[in-house]
Tab-separated table of C-alpha atoms and ligand atoms in Angstrom:
chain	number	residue	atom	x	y	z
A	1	UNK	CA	18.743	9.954	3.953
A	2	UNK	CA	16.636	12.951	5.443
A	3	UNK	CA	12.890	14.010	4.885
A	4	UNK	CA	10.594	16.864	6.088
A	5	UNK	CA	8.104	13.911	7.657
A	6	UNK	CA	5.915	16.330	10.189
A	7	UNK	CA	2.964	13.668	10.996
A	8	UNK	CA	2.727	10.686	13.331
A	9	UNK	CA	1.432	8.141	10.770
A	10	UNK	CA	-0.372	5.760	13.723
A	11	UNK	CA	-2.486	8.886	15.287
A	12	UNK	CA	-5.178	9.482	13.951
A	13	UNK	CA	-5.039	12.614	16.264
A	14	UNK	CA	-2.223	13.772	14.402
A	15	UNK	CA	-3.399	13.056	11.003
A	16	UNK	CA	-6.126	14.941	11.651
A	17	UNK	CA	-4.454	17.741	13.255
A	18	UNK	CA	-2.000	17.734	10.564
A	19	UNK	CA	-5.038	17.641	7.755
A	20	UNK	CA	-6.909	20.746	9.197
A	21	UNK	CA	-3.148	22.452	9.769
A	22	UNK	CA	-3.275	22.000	5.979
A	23	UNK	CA	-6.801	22.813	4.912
A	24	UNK	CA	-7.194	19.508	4.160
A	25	UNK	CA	-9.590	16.553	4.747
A	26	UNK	CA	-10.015	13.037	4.102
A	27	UNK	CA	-12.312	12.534	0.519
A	28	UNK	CA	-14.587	9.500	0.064
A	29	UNK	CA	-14.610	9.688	-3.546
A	30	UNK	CA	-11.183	8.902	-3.574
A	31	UNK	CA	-11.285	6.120	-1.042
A	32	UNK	CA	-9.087	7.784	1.336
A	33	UNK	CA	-8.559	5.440	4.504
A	34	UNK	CA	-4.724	5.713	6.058
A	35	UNK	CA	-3.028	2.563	7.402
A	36	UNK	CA	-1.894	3.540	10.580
A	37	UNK	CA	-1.209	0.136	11.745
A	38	UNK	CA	3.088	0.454	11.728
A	39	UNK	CA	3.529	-3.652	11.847
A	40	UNK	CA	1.129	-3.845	9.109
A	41	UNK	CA	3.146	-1.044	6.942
A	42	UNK	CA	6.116	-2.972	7.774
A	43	UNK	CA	4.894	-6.363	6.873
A	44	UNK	CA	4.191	-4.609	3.605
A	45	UNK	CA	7.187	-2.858	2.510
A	46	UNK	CA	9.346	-5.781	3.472
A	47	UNK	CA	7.517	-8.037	1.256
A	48	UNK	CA	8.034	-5.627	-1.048
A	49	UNK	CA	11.766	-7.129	-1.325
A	50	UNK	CA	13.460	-3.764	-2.446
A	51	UNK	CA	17.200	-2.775	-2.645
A	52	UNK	CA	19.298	0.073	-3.595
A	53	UNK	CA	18.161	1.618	-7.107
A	54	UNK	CA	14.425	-0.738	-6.962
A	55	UNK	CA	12.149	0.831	-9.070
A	56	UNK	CA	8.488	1.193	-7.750
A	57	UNK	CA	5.861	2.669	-8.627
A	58	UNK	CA	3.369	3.369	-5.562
A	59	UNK	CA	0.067	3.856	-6.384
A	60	UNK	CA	-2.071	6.158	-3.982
A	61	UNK	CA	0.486	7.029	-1.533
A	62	UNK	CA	-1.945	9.100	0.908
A	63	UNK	CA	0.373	11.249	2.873
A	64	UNK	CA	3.134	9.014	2.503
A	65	UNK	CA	3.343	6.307	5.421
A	66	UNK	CA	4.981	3.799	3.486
A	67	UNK	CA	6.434	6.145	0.097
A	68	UNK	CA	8.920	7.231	3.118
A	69	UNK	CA	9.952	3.595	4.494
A	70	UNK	CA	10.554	2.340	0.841
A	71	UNK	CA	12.636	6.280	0.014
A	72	UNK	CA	14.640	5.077	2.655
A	73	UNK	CA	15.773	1.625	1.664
A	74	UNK	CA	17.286	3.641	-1.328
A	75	UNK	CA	14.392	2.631	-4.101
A	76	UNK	CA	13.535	4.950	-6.939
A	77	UNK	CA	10.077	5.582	-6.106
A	78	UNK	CA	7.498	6.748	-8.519
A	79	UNK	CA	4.308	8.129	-6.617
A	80	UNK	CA	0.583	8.398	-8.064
A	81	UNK	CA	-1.443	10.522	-6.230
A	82	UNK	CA	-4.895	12.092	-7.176
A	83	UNK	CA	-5.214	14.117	-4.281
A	84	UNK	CA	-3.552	17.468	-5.325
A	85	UNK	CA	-4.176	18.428	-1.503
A	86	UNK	CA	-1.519	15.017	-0.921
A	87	UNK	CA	0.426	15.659	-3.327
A	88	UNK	CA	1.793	18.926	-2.167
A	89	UNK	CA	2.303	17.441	1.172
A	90	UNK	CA	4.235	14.698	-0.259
A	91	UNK	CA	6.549	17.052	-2.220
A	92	UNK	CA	6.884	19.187	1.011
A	93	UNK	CA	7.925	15.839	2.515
A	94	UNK	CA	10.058	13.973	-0.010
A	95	UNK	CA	10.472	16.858	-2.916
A	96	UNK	CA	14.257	17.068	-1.783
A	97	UNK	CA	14.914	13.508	-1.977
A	98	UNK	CA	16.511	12.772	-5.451
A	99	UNK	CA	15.050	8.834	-5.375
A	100	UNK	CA	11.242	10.503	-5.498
A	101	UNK	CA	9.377	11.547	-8.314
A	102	UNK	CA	5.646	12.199	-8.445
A	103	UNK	CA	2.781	11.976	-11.376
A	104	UNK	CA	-0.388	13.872	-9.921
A	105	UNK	CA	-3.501	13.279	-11.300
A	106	UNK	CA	-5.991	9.665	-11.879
A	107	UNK	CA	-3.390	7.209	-12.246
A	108	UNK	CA	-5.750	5.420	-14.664
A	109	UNK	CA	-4.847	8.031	-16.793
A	110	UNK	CA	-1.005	8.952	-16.338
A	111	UNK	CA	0.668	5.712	-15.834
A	112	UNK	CA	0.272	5.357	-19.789
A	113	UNK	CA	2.525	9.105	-20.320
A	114	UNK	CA	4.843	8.043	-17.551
A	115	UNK	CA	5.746	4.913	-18.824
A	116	UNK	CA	6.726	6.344	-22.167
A	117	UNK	CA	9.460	8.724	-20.459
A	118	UNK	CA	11.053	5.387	-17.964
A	119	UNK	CA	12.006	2.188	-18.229
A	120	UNK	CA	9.566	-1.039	-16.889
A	121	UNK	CA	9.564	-0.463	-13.093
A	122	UNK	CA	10.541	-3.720	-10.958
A	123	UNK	CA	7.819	-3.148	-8.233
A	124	UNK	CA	4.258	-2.430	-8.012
A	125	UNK	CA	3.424	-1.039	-4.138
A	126	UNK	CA	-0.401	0.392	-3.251
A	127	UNK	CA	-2.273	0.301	-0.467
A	128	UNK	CA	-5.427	0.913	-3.616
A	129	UNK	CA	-8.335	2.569	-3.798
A	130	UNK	CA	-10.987	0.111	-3.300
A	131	UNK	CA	-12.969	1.404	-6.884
A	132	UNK	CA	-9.859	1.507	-9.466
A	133	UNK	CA	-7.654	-1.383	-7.783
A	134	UNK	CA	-9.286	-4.400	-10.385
A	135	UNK	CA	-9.026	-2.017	-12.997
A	136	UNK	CA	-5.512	-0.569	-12.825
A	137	UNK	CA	-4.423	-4.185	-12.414
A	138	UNK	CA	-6.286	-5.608	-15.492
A	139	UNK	CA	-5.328	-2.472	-17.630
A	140	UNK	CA	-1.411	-2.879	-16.510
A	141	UNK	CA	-1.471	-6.830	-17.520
A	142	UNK	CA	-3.331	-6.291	-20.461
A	143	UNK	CA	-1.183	-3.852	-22.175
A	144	UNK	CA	1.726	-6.232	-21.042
A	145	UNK	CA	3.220	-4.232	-18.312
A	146	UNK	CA	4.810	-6.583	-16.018
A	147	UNK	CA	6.388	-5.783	-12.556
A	148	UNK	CA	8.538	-8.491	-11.212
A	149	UNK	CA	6.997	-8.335	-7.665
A	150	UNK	CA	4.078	-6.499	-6.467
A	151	UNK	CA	2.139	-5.961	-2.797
A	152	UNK	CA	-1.192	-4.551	-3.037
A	153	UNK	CA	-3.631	-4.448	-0.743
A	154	UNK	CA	-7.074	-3.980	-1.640
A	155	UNK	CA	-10.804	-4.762	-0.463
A	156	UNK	CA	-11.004	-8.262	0.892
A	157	UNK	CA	-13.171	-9.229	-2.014
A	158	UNK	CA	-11.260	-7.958	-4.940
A	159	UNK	CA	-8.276	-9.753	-3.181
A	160	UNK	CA	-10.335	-12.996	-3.118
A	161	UNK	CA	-11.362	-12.520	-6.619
A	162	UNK	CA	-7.294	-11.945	-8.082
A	163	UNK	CA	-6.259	-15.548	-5.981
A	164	UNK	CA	-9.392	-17.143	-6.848
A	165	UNK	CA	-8.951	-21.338	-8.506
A	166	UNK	CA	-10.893	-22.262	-11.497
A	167	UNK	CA	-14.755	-23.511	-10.805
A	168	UNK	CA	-14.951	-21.315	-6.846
A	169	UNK	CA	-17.961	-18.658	-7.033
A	170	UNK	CA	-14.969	-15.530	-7.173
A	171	UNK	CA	-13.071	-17.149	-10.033
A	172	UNK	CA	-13.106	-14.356	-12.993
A	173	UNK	CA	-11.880	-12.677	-16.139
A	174	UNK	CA	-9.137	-10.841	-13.129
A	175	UNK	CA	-8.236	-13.999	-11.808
A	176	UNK	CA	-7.468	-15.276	-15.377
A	177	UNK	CA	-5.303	-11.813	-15.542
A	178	UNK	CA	-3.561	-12.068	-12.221
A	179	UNK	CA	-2.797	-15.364	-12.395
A	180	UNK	CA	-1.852	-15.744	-16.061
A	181	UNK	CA	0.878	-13.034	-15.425
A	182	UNK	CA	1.700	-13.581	-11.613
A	183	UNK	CA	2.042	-16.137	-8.677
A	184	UNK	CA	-0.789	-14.562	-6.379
A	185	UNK	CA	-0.445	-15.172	-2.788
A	186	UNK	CA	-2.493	-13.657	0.200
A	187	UNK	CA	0.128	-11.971	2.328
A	188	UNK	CA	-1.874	-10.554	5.844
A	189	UNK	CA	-5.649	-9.554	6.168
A	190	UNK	CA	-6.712	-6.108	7.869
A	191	UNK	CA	-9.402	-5.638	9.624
A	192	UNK	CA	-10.592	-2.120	9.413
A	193	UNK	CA	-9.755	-0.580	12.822
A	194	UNK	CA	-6.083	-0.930	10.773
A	195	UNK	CA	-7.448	2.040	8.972
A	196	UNK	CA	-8.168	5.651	9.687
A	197	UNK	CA	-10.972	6.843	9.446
A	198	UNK	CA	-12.477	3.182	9.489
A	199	UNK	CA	-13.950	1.565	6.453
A	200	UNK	CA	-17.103	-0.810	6.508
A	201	UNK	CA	-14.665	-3.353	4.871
A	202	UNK	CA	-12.145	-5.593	5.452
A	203	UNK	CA	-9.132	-5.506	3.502
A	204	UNK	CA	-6.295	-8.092	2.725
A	205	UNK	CA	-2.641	-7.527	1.223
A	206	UNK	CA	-2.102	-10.287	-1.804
A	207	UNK	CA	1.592	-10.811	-3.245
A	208	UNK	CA	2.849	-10.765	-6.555
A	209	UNK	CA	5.608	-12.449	-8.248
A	210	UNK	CA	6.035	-12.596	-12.002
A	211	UNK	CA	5.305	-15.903	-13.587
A	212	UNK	CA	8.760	-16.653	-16.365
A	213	UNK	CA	6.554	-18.507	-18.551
A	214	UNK	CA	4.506	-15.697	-19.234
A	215	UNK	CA	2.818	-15.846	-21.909
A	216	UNK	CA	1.900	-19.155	-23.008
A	217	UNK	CA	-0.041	-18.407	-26.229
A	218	UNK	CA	0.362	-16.593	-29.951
A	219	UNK	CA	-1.193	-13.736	-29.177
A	220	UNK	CA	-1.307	-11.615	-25.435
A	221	UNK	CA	-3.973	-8.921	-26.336
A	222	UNK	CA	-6.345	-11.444	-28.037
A	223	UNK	CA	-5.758	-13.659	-25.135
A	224	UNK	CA	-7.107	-10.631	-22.742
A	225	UNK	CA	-9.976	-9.626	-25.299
A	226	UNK	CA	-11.051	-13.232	-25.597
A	227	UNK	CA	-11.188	-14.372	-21.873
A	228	UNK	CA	-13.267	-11.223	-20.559
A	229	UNK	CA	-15.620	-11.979	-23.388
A	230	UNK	CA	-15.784	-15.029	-21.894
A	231	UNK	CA	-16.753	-14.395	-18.456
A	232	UNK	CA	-19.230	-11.380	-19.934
A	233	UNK	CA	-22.555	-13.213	-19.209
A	234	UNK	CA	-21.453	-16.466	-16.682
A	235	UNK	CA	-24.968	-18.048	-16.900
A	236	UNK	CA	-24.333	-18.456	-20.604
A	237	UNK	CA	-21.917	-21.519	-22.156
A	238	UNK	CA	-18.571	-21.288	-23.203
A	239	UNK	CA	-19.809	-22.003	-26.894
A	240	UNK	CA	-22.627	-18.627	-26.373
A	241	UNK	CA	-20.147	-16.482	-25.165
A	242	UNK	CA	-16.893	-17.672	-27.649
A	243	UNK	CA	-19.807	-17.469	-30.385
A	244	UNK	CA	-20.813	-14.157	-29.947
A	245	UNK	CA	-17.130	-12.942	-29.376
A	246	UNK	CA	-16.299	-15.271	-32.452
A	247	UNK	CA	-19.424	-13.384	-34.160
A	248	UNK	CA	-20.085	-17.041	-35.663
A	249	UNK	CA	-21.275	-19.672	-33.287
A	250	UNK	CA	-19.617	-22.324	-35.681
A	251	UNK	CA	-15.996	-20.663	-35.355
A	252	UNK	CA	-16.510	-21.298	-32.024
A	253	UNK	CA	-18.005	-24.680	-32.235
A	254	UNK	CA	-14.528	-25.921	-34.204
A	255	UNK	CA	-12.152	-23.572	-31.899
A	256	UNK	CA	-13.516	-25.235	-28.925
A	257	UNK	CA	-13.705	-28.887	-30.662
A	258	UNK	CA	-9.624	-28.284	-31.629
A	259	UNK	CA	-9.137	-27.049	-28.120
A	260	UNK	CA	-10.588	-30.688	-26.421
A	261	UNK	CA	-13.178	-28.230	-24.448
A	262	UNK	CA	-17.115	-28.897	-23.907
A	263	UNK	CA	-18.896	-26.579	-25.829
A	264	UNK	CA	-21.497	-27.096	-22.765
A	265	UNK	CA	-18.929	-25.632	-19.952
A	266	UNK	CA	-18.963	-22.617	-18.307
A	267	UNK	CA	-16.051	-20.217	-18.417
A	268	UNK	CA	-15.494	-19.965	-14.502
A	269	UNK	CA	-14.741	-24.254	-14.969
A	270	UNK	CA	-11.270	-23.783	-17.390
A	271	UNK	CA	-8.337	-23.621	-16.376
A	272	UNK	CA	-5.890	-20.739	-17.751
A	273	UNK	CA	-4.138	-23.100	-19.495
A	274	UNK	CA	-7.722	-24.312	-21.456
A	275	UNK	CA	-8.328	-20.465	-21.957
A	276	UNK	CA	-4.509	-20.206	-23.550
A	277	UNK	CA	-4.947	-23.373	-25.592
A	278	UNK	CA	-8.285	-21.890	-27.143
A	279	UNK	CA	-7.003	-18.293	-27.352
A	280	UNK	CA	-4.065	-20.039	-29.803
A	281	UNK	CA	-6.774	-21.799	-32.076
A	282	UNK	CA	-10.159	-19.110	-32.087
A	283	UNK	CA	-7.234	-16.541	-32.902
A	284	UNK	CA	-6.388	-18.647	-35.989
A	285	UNK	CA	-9.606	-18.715	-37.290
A	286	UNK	CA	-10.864	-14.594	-36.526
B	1	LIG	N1	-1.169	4.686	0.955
B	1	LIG	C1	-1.858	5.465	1.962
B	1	LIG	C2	-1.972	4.649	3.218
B	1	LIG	O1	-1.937	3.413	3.115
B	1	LIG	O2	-2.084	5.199	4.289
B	1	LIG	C3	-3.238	5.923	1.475
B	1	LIG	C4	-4.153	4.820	0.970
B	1	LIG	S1	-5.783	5.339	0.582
B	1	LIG	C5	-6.666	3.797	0.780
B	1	LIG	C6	-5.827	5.464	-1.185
B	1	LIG	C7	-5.004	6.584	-1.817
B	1	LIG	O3	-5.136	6.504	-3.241
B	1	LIG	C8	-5.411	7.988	-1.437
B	1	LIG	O4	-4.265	8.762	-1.203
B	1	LIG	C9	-6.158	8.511	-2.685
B	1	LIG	O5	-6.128	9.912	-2.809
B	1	LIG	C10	-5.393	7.806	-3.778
B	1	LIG	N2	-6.160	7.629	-5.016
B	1	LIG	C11	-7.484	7.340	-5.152
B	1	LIG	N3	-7.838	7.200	-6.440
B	1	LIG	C12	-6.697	7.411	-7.151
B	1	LIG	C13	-6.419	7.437	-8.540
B	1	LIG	N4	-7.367	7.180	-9.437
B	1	LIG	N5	-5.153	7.716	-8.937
B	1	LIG	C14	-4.177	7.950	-8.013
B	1	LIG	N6	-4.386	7.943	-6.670
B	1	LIG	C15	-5.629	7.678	-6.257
């Protein structure tokens, strides 16, 4: 397996060498921040579990530290890249190889095209842009795209938020999501000199593995609708929040009687298996 590969991923030197070489530079908007800690990318792509023929999809792939590690362990990799400047580097560098393929453009708005033309990839890889990583996760889950394992890292917090147990101050609607489809486990934290150029942040790597009872109630989209209603205003009760989702606070009154849950609780308290059991019995009476 061969590639065109003409940076040295751990210099920043290079990188930016390479960048100005290109016309190029790094763009905030897009939180652009390179891992050019090797260990770290290795830690990464070998939790990543791949084989021969893996599907991934990589989201944000930069200039490809870690697209050309996982190329090389023979996955079909699917790249998402926003950066049109990146992306024509990445097709100089892996355009040959017949595992690669490449959707340009806001990945919030492709994956939903791309998906119609493949099959369910196995793997989700991304090293994510800090401002789309909670939502690219809760839009996958919610339209019931699955990946058997994923390794994302993302912005310490967001990472805190997706493990986060019921009644801690980061539980939320994406916890409920992540953990509802996935075993969540933090994998390795970064600090930010792991990074080039250096974010203000620290960042941590979380693993995914799909959960086989998955999903534990009638209906998966009302289930999504009905818990982010419920975390919409967190000062407010569970019986406010299901009552204005409900649009009659006696639906919700009886939903949450059927379900055995206090009326007085807040959302962050229930367990995903309280939010499932009242997902089955509010949907009944919508
Ligand atoms: N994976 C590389 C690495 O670890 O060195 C780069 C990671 S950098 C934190 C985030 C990457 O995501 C950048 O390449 C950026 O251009 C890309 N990106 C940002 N927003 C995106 C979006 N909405 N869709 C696709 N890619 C995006």
């Amino acid at each position: 397996m061969s590639s065109n590969v003409k940076v040295d991923y751990d210099s920043p030197a290079s990188l930016k060498e390479f960048l100005d070489q290109h016309g190029l530079a790094m763009q905030k908007k897009f939180g652009q921040n390179f891992l050019i800690n090797s260990a770290a990318r290795k830690k990464l792509v070998d939790a990543l579990e791949v084989e021969q023929g893996t599907s991934v999809w990589e989201i944000g792939p930069g200039l490809g530290a870690m697209t050309y590690d996982i190329l090389n362990r023979g996955a079909d990799l699917t790249a998402f890249e926003i950066d049109h400047g990146f992306a024509s580097i990445l097709k100089e560098f892996f355009g040959e190889m017949d595992n690669f393929c490449l959707v340009e453009g806001d990945v919030l708005k492709t994956w939903k095209k791309h998906l119609e033309n493949t099959k369910q990839p196995e793997r989700l890889f991304g090293n994510l842009p800090y401002n789309i990583a909670a939502t690219i996760f809760a839009d996958l889950i919610t339209a019931g795209v699955r990946f058997e394992k994923g390794v994302i890292t993302v912005q310490k917090e967001v990472a805190m938020r997706m493990c986060a147990a019921p009644g801690s101050d980061d539980y939320s609607s994406l916890a409920v999501l992540c953990q509802w489809a996935y075993d969540v486990t933090p994998l390795i934290d970064l600090s930010g000199g792991s990074f080039w150029p250096r974010p203000n942040v620290d960042s941590r790597a979380v693993k995914f593995v799909k959960k086989q009872d998955f999903p534990r109630c009638n209906d998966a989209a009302f289930f999504c609708r009905m818990q982010r209603a419920l975390f919409a205003f967190r000062r407010k009760t569970i019986k406010n929040n299901l009552g204005a989702f409900m649009n009659s606070s006696e639906k919700a009154e009886i939903a949450l009687q059927k379900a055995g849950i206090d009326p007085k609780l807040r959302a962050e308290t229930l367990k995903i298996d309280d939010l499932l059991r009242l997902s089955d019995v509010a949907g009944e009476l919508m």
